[in-house]
Coordinates of C-alpha atoms in Angstrom, one line a residue:
M25 CA 87.4 100.3 72.7
P26 CA 87.6 99.9 76.6
A27 CA 87.7 103.6 77.3
T28 CA 87.6 107.0 75.6
L29 CA 88.8 110.4 76.7
T30 CA 85.7 112.5 76.2
S31 CA 86.7 115.8 77.8
L32 CA 89.6 117.8 79.0
R33 CA 89.1 121.0 81.0
I34 CA 91.9 123.4 81.7
R35 CA 92.0 126.5 83.9
N36 CA 94.9 128.9 84.3
L37 CA 97.6 126.7 82.8
A38 CA 100.3 128.7 81.1
L39 CA 98.6 130.7 78.3
V40 CA 95.3 129.0 78.7
E41 CA 92.8 130.9 80.8
E42 CA 89.9 128.5 80.5
L43 CA 89.3 125.7 78.0
T44 CA 86.8 122.9 77.8
W45 CA 87.7 120.4 75.1
T46 CA 85.3 117.7 74.0
L47 CA 86.8 114.7 72.1
A48 CA 85.5 111.7 70.2
S49 CA 86.9 108.3 69.6
G50 CA 89.1 107.6 66.5
F51 CA 92.0 109.7 65.3
T52 CA 92.1 113.4 66.5
V53 CA 94.8 115.8 65.4
V54 CA 95.8 119.1 67.0
T55 CA 97.6 121.7 64.8
G56 CA 98.6 125.3 65.0
E57 CA 101.5 127.6 64.3
T58 CA 104.8 127.2 66.3
G59 CA 104.5 128.8 69.7
S60 CA 100.7 128.9 69.7
G61 CA 100.4 126.6 72.7
K62 CA 99.9 123.1 71.2
S63 CA 102.3 121.7 73.9
I64 CA 100.0 122.9 76.6
I65 CA 97.5 120.2 75.7
V66 CA 100.1 117.5 76.2
G67 CA 101.2 119.3 79.4
A68 CA 97.7 119.2 80.8
L69 CA 97.5 115.4 80.0
K70 CA 100.8 114.8 81.7
L71 CA 99.5 116.6 84.8
I72 CA 96.3 114.6 85.0
L73 CA 98.4 111.4 84.6
G74 CA 100.5 112.2 87.7
E75 CA 103.5 114.0 86.4
R76 CA 105.2 116.4 88.9
A77 CA 103.7 119.9 88.8
D78 CA 105.8 123.0 88.3
K79 CA 104.1 126.0 90.0
T80 CA 105.6 128.3 87.3
L81 CA 103.0 126.7 85.0
V82 CA 100.2 128.6 86.8
R83 CA 99.0 131.4 84.6
T84 CA 100.3 134.8 85.7
G85 CA 97.9 136.6 88.0
A86 CA 96.1 133.4 89.0
E87 CA 96.5 131.6 92.4
S88 CA 96.0 128.0 91.2
C89 CA 95.7 125.8 88.1
T90 CA 93.1 123.1 87.5
V91 CA 93.1 120.2 85.0
E92 CA 90.2 117.8 84.8
S93 CA 89.5 114.9 82.5
V94 CA 86.6 112.5 81.9
F95 CA 87.1 109.0 80.5
Q96 CA 84.1 107.0 79.4
F97 CA 84.2 103.3 79.9
S98 CA 82.0 100.6 78.3
D99 CA 82.4 98.4 81.4
T100 CA 83.7 99.6 84.7
K101 CA 83.6 96.3 86.8
V102 CA 87.4 95.7 86.7
L103 CA 88.2 99.4 87.1
N104 CA 85.8 99.8 90.1
R105 CA 87.6 96.9 91.8
E106 CA 90.9 98.7 91.3
L107 CA 89.4 102.0 92.6
E108 CA 88.1 100.2 95.7
E109 CA 91.7 99.0 96.4
F110 CA 92.8 102.6 96.1
G111 CA 90.1 103.7 98.5
V112 CA 88.3 106.1 96.1
E113 CA 84.7 106.3 94.9
P114 CA 83.6 104.0 92.0
C115 CA 82.6 105.2 88.6
E116 CA 79.0 106.3 88.0
G117 CA 77.5 106.0 84.5
G118 CA 80.7 104.6 83.2
E119 CA 82.6 107.9 83.8
L120 CA 86.0 108.1 85.4
I121 CA 86.8 111.7 86.5
L122 CA 90.4 112.7 87.2
K123 CA 91.2 116.1 88.6
R124 CA 94.4 117.9 89.5
V125 CA 94.8 121.2 91.3
F126 CA 98.1 123.0 92.2
S127 CA 98.8 126.5 93.3
T128 CA 101.6 129.0 93.3
T129 CA 102.3 128.2 96.9
G130 CA 103.1 124.6 96.0
T131 CA 99.9 123.1 97.3
N132 CA 99.1 120.0 95.2
R133 CA 95.8 118.1 95.3
Q134 CA 94.4 115.4 93.2
F135 CA 91.0 113.6 93.0
I136 CA 89.5 110.5 91.4
N137 CA 85.7 110.6 91.1
G138 CA 85.7 113.4 93.7
S139 CA 87.7 111.4 96.3
P140 CA 91.1 112.9 97.4
T141 CA 94.0 110.6 96.4
T142 CA 97.8 110.6 96.2
L143 CA 99.9 111.5 93.2
A144 CA 101.3 107.9 93.2
V145 CA 97.7 106.5 92.8
L146 CA 96.9 109.0 90.1
K147 CA 100.1 108.0 88.2
E148 CA 99.4 104.3 88.6
L149 CA 95.9 104.7 87.2
G150 CA 97.1 107.0 84.4
D151 CA 99.8 104.6 83.2
G152 CA 97.0 102.2 82.3
L153 CA 94.9 104.9 80.5
V154 CA 97.3 106.8 78.3
D155 CA 100.5 105.9 76.4
L156 CA 102.2 109.2 75.6
H157 CA 105.0 109.5 73.0
G158 CA 106.7 112.9 72.8
P159 CA 109.8 114.0 70.9
H160 CA 112.0 112.2 73.4
D161 CA 109.7 109.4 74.6
H162 CA 110.7 107.1 71.8
Q163 CA 114.1 106.9 73.5
S164 CA 112.5 104.3 75.8
L165 CA 112.6 102.0 72.9
L166 CA 116.4 101.9 73.4
S167 CA 116.0 100.3 76.8
D168 CA 116.6 96.5 77.0
T169 CA 113.8 96.2 79.5
K170 CA 111.3 98.0 77.2
Q171 CA 112.3 95.9 74.3
L172 CA 111.7 92.7 76.3
S173 CA 108.3 93.9 77.5
L174 CA 107.3 94.7 73.9
L175 CA 108.3 91.2 72.8
D176 CA 106.4 89.6 75.7
A177 CA 103.3 91.6 74.9
F178 CA 103.5 90.4 71.3
A179 CA 104.1 86.8 72.4
D180 CA 101.2 86.9 74.9
A181 CA 103.7 85.8 77.6
A182 CA 102.6 88.0 80.5
A183 CA 101.2 85.2 82.6
L184 CA 104.3 83.0 82.1
L185 CA 106.6 85.9 82.8
E186 CA 104.8 86.6 86.1
K187 CA 105.2 83.0 87.1
Y188 CA 108.9 83.0 86.3
E189 CA 109.5 86.3 88.1
G190 CA 107.8 84.9 91.2
Q191 CA 109.8 81.7 91.2
Y192 CA 113.0 83.7 90.6
Q193 CA 112.3 86.0 93.5
K194 CA 111.5 83.1 95.8
L195 CA 114.7 81.3 94.8
N196 CA 116.8 84.4 95.6
Q197 CA 115.2 84.7 99.0
L198 CA 116.0 81.1 99.7
I199 CA 119.6 81.6 98.6
E200 CA 119.9 84.7 100.8
E201 CA 118.5 82.9 103.8
H202 CA 120.9 80.0 103.2
T203 CA 123.9 82.5 102.9
E204 CA 122.9 84.2 106.2
L205 CA 122.7 80.9 108.0
S206 CA 126.0 79.8 106.5
T207 CA 127.9 82.8 107.8
S208 CA 131.1 82.4 110.0
E209 CA 130.9 80.3 113.1
A210 CA 132.2 83.2 115.3
A211 CA 129.6 85.6 114.1
L212 CA 126.9 83.1 114.6
E213 CA 128.0 82.4 118.1
R214 CA 127.9 86.1 118.9
E215 CA 124.4 86.3 117.4
V216 CA 123.3 83.2 119.4
D217 CA 124.5 84.8 122.7
L218 CA 122.6 88.0 121.9
L219 CA 119.4 86.2 120.9
R220 CA 119.5 84.0 124.0
H221 CA 119.8 87.1 126.2
Q222 CA 117.0 88.8 124.4
V223 CA 114.6 85.8 124.5
R224 CA 115.4 85.1 128.2
E225 CA 114.9 88.8 129.1
I226 CA 111.5 89.0 127.3
E227 CA 110.3 85.5 128.5
A228 CA 111.3 86.3 132.1
A229 CA 109.0 89.3 132.0
Q230 CA 106.0 87.1 131.3
L231 CA 104.3 89.8 129.3
R232 CA 100.7 90.1 128.2
A233 CA 99.8 92.5 125.4
D234 CA 97.0 94.1 127.5
E235 CA 98.9 94.2 130.9
E236 CA 100.5 97.6 130.5
T237 CA 97.2 99.5 130.3
E238 CA 95.8 97.7 133.3
L239 CA 98.9 98.2 135.4
L240 CA 99.3 101.9 134.6
A241 CA 95.7 102.5 135.5
K242 CA 96.2 100.8 138.9
Y243 CA 99.6 102.4 139.5
S244 CA 98.2 105.9 138.8
V245 CA 95.6 105.4 141.6
W246 CA 97.9 103.7 144.1
A247 CA 100.7 106.1 143.5
N248 CA 98.3 108.8 144.7
S249 CA 96.9 106.7 147.6
R250 CA 98.0 109.1 150.3
R251 CA 96.0 112.0 148.9
L252 CA 93.0 109.8 148.1
L253 CA 93.1 108.4 151.7
E254 CA 93.3 111.9 153.1
V255 CA 90.3 113.2 151.0
S256 CA 88.1 110.1 151.6
T257 CA 88.8 110.3 155.4
Q258 CA 87.8 114.0 155.5
V259 CA 84.5 113.1 153.8
I260 CA 83.8 110.2 156.2
G261 CA 84.4 112.6 159.1
R262 CA 82.0 115.2 157.9
L263 CA 79.4 112.5 157.2
S264 CA 79.5 110.6 160.5
E265 CA 82.3 111.4 162.9
A266 CA 82.5 115.1 163.5
D267 CA 80.5 116.9 166.1
D268 CA 78.3 118.5 163.5
A269 CA 78.3 115.4 161.2
V270 CA 75.7 115.2 158.5
L271 CA 74.2 112.0 159.7
G272 CA 73.8 113.4 163.2
R273 CA 72.0 116.4 161.8
L274 CA 69.8 114.1 159.8
T275 CA 68.7 112.3 163.0
E276 CA 67.6 115.6 164.5
I277 CA 65.7 116.4 161.2
G278 CA 64.0 113.0 161.4
K279 CA 62.6 113.7 164.9
L280 CA 61.1 117.0 163.6
L281 CA 59.6 115.4 160.6
R282 CA 57.9 112.7 162.8
D283 CA 56.4 115.6 164.9
L284 CA 55.1 117.1 161.7
E285 CA 53.6 113.7 160.7
R286 CA 51.8 113.3 164.0
I287 CA 50.0 116.6 163.5
D288 CA 49.5 116.1 159.7
P289 CA 49.4 112.4 158.5
A290 CA 49.7 113.7 154.9
A291 CA 53.3 114.7 155.7
T292 CA 54.4 111.1 155.7
R293 CA 56.0 111.5 152.4
F294 CA 58.6 113.9 153.9
S295 CA 59.6 111.3 156.4
E296 CA 59.9 108.7 153.7
S297 CA 62.1 111.0 151.6
H298 CA 64.2 111.7 154.7
Q299 CA 64.7 108.0 155.4
R300 CA 65.8 107.3 151.8
A301 CA 68.4 110.2 151.9
A302 CA 69.7 109.0 155.3
T303 CA 70.1 105.4 154.0
E304 CA 72.0 106.6 150.9
L305 CA 74.3 108.7 153.0
E306 CA 74.9 105.9 155.4
D307 CA 75.8 103.7 152.4
L308 CA 78.1 106.4 151.1
A309 CA 79.9 106.6 154.4
Q310 CA 80.4 102.8 154.5
S311 CA 81.6 102.7 150.9
L312 CA 84.1 105.5 151.6
Q313 CA 85.2 103.6 154.7
D314 CA 85.9 100.5 152.5
Y315 CA 87.6 102.6 149.9
A316 CA 89.9 104.2 152.5
Q317 CA 90.9 100.8 153.8
E318 CA 91.9 99.8 150.2
M319 CA 94.0 102.9 149.9
D320 CA 96.1 101.8 152.8
L321 CA 98.5 100.2 150.3
D322 CA 101.3 98.0 151.4
P323 CA 104.6 100.0 150.5
E324 CA 106.1 96.7 149.3
R325 CA 103.3 96.2 146.8
L326 CA 103.7 99.7 145.5
A327 CA 107.4 99.2 145.1
Q328 CA 106.6 96.0 143.1
M329 CA 104.3 98.0 140.8
E330 CA 106.9 100.7 140.3
E331 CA 109.5 98.0 139.4
R332 CA 107.1 96.5 136.9
V333 CA 106.4 99.8 135.2
S334 CA 110.1 100.5 135.0
L335 CA 110.7 97.1 133.4
F336 CA 108.1 97.8 130.7
E337 CA 109.9 101.1 129.9
T338 CA 113.2 99.3 129.6
L339 CA 111.9 96.6 127.4
K340 CA 110.2 99.1 125.1
R341 CA 113.4 101.1 124.7
K342 CA 115.2 98.0 123.6
Y343 CA 112.7 96.1 121.6
G344 CA 109.7 98.2 120.5
G345 CA 107.3 101.1 121.2
S346 CA 104.7 99.0 122.9
I347 CA 104.5 95.8 124.9
A348 CA 102.8 94.1 121.9
E349 CA 105.8 95.0 119.8
V350 CA 108.2 93.7 122.5
I351 CA 106.3 90.3 122.5
T352 CA 106.5 90.2 118.7
F353 CA 110.2 90.9 118.8
G354 CA 110.7 88.1 121.3
E355 CA 108.8 85.6 119.1
Q356 CA 110.9 86.6 116.1
A357 CA 114.2 86.4 118.1
G358 CA 113.1 82.9 119.3
E359 CA 112.4 81.8 115.8
R360 CA 115.8 83.0 114.6
L361 CA 117.5 81.4 117.5
R362 CA 115.7 78.1 116.7
K363 CA 116.9 78.2 113.1
I364 CA 120.5 78.9 114.1
E365 CA 120.6 76.3 116.8
S366 CA 119.2 73.7 114.4
R367 CA 121.1 75.2 111.4
G368 CA 122.3 71.8 110.2
T369 CA 118.8 70.6 109.6
E370 CA 117.7 74.1 108.4
L371 CA 120.6 74.3 105.9
E372 CA 119.7 70.9 104.6
R373 CA 116.0 72.0 104.2
L374 CA 117.0 75.2 102.5
A375 CA 119.4 73.4 100.1
G376 CA 116.6 71.1 99.1
E377 CA 114.2 74.0 98.5
I378 CA 116.9 75.9 96.5
E379 CA 117.5 72.9 94.3
A380 CA 113.8 72.6 93.6
G381 CA 113.6 76.3 93.1
R382 CA 116.4 76.2 90.5
K383 CA 114.6 73.5 88.6
A384 CA 111.3 75.4 88.7
V385 CA 113.1 78.6 87.4
Q386 CA 114.8 76.6 84.6
E387 CA 111.6 74.8 83.6
T388 CA 109.5 78.0 83.5
G389 CA 112.3 79.9 81.9
K390 CA 112.6 77.4 79.0
K391 CA 108.9 77.7 78.4
L392 CA 109.2 81.5 78.4
N393 CA 112.2 81.2 76.1
A394 CA 110.2 79.0 73.7
K395 CA 107.4 81.6 73.5
R396 CA 109.9 84.4 72.9
A397 CA 111.9 82.5 70.3
A398 CA 108.7 81.7 68.4
A399 CA 107.4 85.3 68.6
A400 CA 110.7 87.1 67.8
P401 CA 110.8 86.4 64.0
K402 CA 107.1 87.1 63.7
L403 CA 107.5 90.5 65.5
A404 CA 110.5 91.3 63.3
T405 CA 108.6 90.5 60.1
S406 CA 105.6 92.6 61.3
V407 CA 107.7 95.6 62.3
T408 CA 109.7 95.3 59.0
T409 CA 106.4 95.4 57.0
H410 CA 105.3 98.6 58.9
L411 CA 108.8 100.1 58.5
R412 CA 108.6 99.7 54.7
D413 CA 105.2 101.5 54.7
L414 CA 107.0 104.3 56.6
G415 CA 109.7 104.8 54.0
F416 CA 112.3 102.2 54.9
K417 CA 111.9 100.2 51.7
K418 CA 114.9 97.9 52.1
S419 CA 115.5 98.1 55.9
D420 CA 116.3 95.1 58.0
F421 CA 114.8 94.7 61.5
R422 CA 115.6 91.8 63.8
V423 CA 114.8 90.6 67.3
S424 CA 117.9 88.9 68.7
L425 CA 117.8 86.6 71.7
A426 CA 121.0 85.7 73.6
S427 CA 121.3 83.1 76.4
L428 CA 122.5 84.4 79.7
E429 CA 125.2 82.7 81.7
K430 CA 122.7 82.3 84.6
P431 CA 119.0 83.0 85.0
G432 CA 118.1 86.7 85.1
P433 CA 115.2 88.4 86.9
H434 CA 113.1 88.4 83.6
G435 CA 114.2 85.1 82.0
L436 CA 117.1 83.0 80.7
E437 CA 118.0 85.4 77.8
S438 CA 118.7 89.0 76.9
I439 CA 117.0 90.7 74.0
A440 CA 118.1 93.3 71.5
F441 CA 116.2 95.1 68.7
L442 CA 118.6 95.2 65.7
F443 CA 118.0 97.6 62.8
A444 CA 119.7 98.4 59.5
P445 CA 117.8 101.3 57.9
N446 CA 119.8 101.0 54.6
P447 CA 120.7 98.0 52.5
G448 CA 124.2 96.7 52.7
E449 CA 124.6 97.6 56.3
P450 CA 124.7 95.0 59.1
P451 CA 121.8 95.3 61.6
K452 CA 123.0 97.2 64.7
P453 CA 121.3 97.7 68.1
L454 CA 118.9 100.6 68.1
K455 CA 121.2 102.4 70.5
A456 CA 123.7 102.8 67.6
I457 CA 121.2 104.7 65.5
A458 CA 121.6 108.5 65.8
S459 CA 118.6 109.8 64.0
S460 CA 115.6 110.6 66.3
G461 CA 113.4 110.6 63.2
E462 CA 114.4 107.0 62.4
I463 CA 113.9 105.9 66.0
S464 CA 110.5 107.6 66.2
R465 CA 109.3 105.7 63.0
V466 CA 110.6 102.4 64.5
M467 CA 108.5 103.2 67.6
L468 CA 105.5 103.8 65.4
A469 CA 106.1 100.5 63.5
V470 CA 106.4 98.6 66.8
K471 CA 103.2 100.2 68.2
S472 CA 101.4 99.3 65.0
S473 CA 102.6 95.7 65.3
L474 CA 101.4 95.5 68.9
A475 CA 98.1 97.4 68.3
A476 CA 95.9 94.2 69.0
Q477 CA 97.9 93.3 72.2
D478 CA 98.1 96.9 73.6
T479 CA 95.3 97.4 76.2
I480 CA 96.0 101.1 76.8
P481 CA 93.0 102.9 75.3
L482 CA 94.5 106.4 74.5
L483 CA 97.7 106.8 72.4
V484 CA 99.1 110.3 72.3
F485 CA 101.8 111.3 69.7
D486 CA 103.4 114.6 70.4
E487 CA 105.2 115.6 67.1
I488 CA 107.0 112.3 66.8
D489 CA 106.5 112.9 63.0
A490 CA 109.3 115.5 63.2
N491 CA 112.1 115.3 60.6
V492 CA 109.9 113.5 58.0
G493 CA 107.9 114.8 55.1
G494 CA 106.4 113.9 51.7
E495 CA 105.2 110.4 51.2
I496 CA 106.7 109.3 54.5
A497 CA 104.6 111.9 56.3
H498 CA 101.5 110.4 54.5
A499 CA 102.5 106.9 55.6
V500 CA 103.0 108.1 59.2
G501 CA 99.4 109.5 59.2
A502 CA 98.1 106.3 57.7
K503 CA 99.7 104.3 60.5
M504 CA 98.1 106.5 63.1
K505 CA 94.7 106.2 61.4
S506 CA 95.2 102.4 61.4
L507 CA 96.0 102.5 65.1
A508 CA 92.7 104.4 65.7
A509 CA 90.8 101.2 64.7
E510 CA 92.0 99.7 68.0
H511 CA 92.6 102.8 70.1
Q512 CA 91.7 106.4 70.6
V513 CA 94.6 108.3 69.0
L514 CA 95.6 111.9 69.7
C515 CA 98.3 113.5 67.6
I516 CA 100.0 116.9 67.9
S517 CA 101.4 117.5 64.5
H518 CA 102.8 120.1 62.1
L519 CA 102.5 117.9 59.0
P520 CA 99.5 118.5 56.7
Q521 CA 99.7 114.9 55.4
V522 CA 99.2 113.6 58.9
A523 CA 96.5 116.1 59.8
A524 CA 94.4 115.4 56.7
Q525 CA 93.9 111.8 57.7
A526 CA 92.5 112.5 61.1
N527 CA 88.8 112.0 61.8
T528 CA 88.7 115.3 63.7
Q529 CA 91.0 118.3 63.6
F530 CA 91.5 121.1 66.2
V531 CA 93.6 124.2 65.8
V532 CA 95.4 126.0 68.6
T533 CA 95.6 129.8 68.2
K534 CA 97.2 132.5 70.2
E535 CA 95.5 135.9 70.6
F536 CA 96.3 139.1 72.5
M537 CA 93.2 140.2 74.5
K538 CA 92.9 142.8 77.3
D539 CA 96.7 143.1 77.5
R540 CA 97.1 139.4 77.9
T541 CA 98.1 136.5 75.6
I542 CA 95.6 133.7 75.5
S543 CA 95.8 130.3 73.8
Q544 CA 92.5 128.9 72.4
L545 CA 91.4 125.6 70.8
E546 CA 88.9 125.4 68.0
K547 CA 87.5 122.6 66.0
V548 CA 87.8 123.1 62.2
E549 CA 85.5 121.6 59.7
G550 CA 84.6 122.1 56.0
K551 CA 86.2 125.3 54.6
A552 CA 88.0 126.2 57.8
R553 CA 89.8 122.8 57.8
V554 CA 90.8 123.2 54.2
E555 CA 92.3 126.6 55.0
E556 CA 94.2 125.2 58.0
I557 CA 95.6 122.3 55.9
A558 CA 96.6 124.9 53.2
R559 CA 98.3 127.1 55.9
M560 CA 100.3 124.0 57.0
L561 CA 101.3 123.5 53.3
G562 CA 102.8 127.0 53.3
G563 CA 100.0 129.4 52.5
K564 CA 96.4 129.9 51.3
S565 CA 97.1 130.2 47.6
D566 CA 94.8 128.6 45.1
S567 CA 97.3 125.8 44.6
A568 CA 97.7 125.2 48.4
L569 CA 93.9 125.2 48.8
A570 CA 93.6 122.7 46.0
H571 CA 96.3 120.5 47.4
A572 CA 94.6 120.7 50.8
K573 CA 91.4 119.5 49.3
T574 CA 93.2 116.6 47.6
L575 CA 94.9 115.5 50.9
L576 CA 91.6 115.6 52.8
A577 CA 89.8 113.6 50.1
A578 CA 92.6 111.0 50.1
G579 CA 92.6 110.9 53.9

């Protein structure tokens, strides 16, 4: 088994205050009286698998609800590559940890191995981990798309289907491009005029992707050149030109220091420091003089820069939010113009590619059809065998393929599951069957037929055994137990015949404690399990207890 759900932890979800549930592989059943809270288990699983959260599910009095699950994998190499693409932490020790937190304020957070993630990522990951069938989920079996995917899984046609769908998509893109290029002459001429104007306008600007940043930096300086010139001139004056200029004062200070040096030769270091300071200030004055001359900007040059900046803004308003986007737009417009102007050659090329694409679709479609046609009667026979085990002793199940007038997105044919639950009736599409009990058993038969091909590790059945009883209920349990050889199976059930065949049984109870109602989950073994099966049979009489022991022994 590729993965096993080993634990499920729930805090403040509906009637559950806190629950840590440890699970094993194989067939696990959850039972309990109506209204005890069995559905909360399935609700928690749905939340951890990315279903939208309803803040009303948060337990009254609590601010938030938390659901956390741990899946144990035998090999995480493939999974870790997928997690890396999602941008989350890899698994450690073979454990995948999923966590969901939502609050009464509507805040919704989800984590994979401790890394924050999106609900969409959680759902995509969850779809590959758990296959959940509730009282209404079997309705998906009525979908033509679902029936086709089930047949393809049985036929091992996934790779061929992927190839066909890629070819079909490419063919439609070519046809769409050909149609666009074959539009009316007047419309094309109008488009050509617009494209030529756009391309000329962008090309005339002679843009560089990095030019805008450089220009704006220079423009910012030169646009403030008057103030910069004024300030730098003031500094130059105070350094060298004013009556009390700094450099003049430094000359006087130099004479005094030389007098000091004549009296005390050790004072030479002061003169040296003075000379270095004077030199640096003279350099500063000269640099500022050069800088001021640069600020004396030609008004014509400034006007040119203003015009360039204005052009950039105009082009960005028309063609993109940045100069790089404007350049890209121009390249795309040029390519479109080239195709239209040489549309005769382009249409001829597209026509050739369309013809080749149609042949490829037909060729792959025929191979896919052959696989489906070979698998359809085998799937029908397998499902029929399982259906007879489930009480439909003389039922008729068929997989019908009908050729489409033209290739479809998933192949050259349509598919229909036909079913006649009773002898003497012609098989009809499943959509025509009213009984949900019948459809749920058909779903169980199909899942049993596909057990070897189904890669989803955990199968959850939420009371899909409704509306059945007696020997049929026993057969339903046997099918689930058989599925547990290939998958981890979790079943929420009210049928003792099903519960007795599980490897492990848990009971949900509802208690009133400290003025609050609390749902609890407890594993039952030995005498406790016999008593729970007896309760499901209708009581704890001696006959019910004896019957319970018989069921458990047979299971």
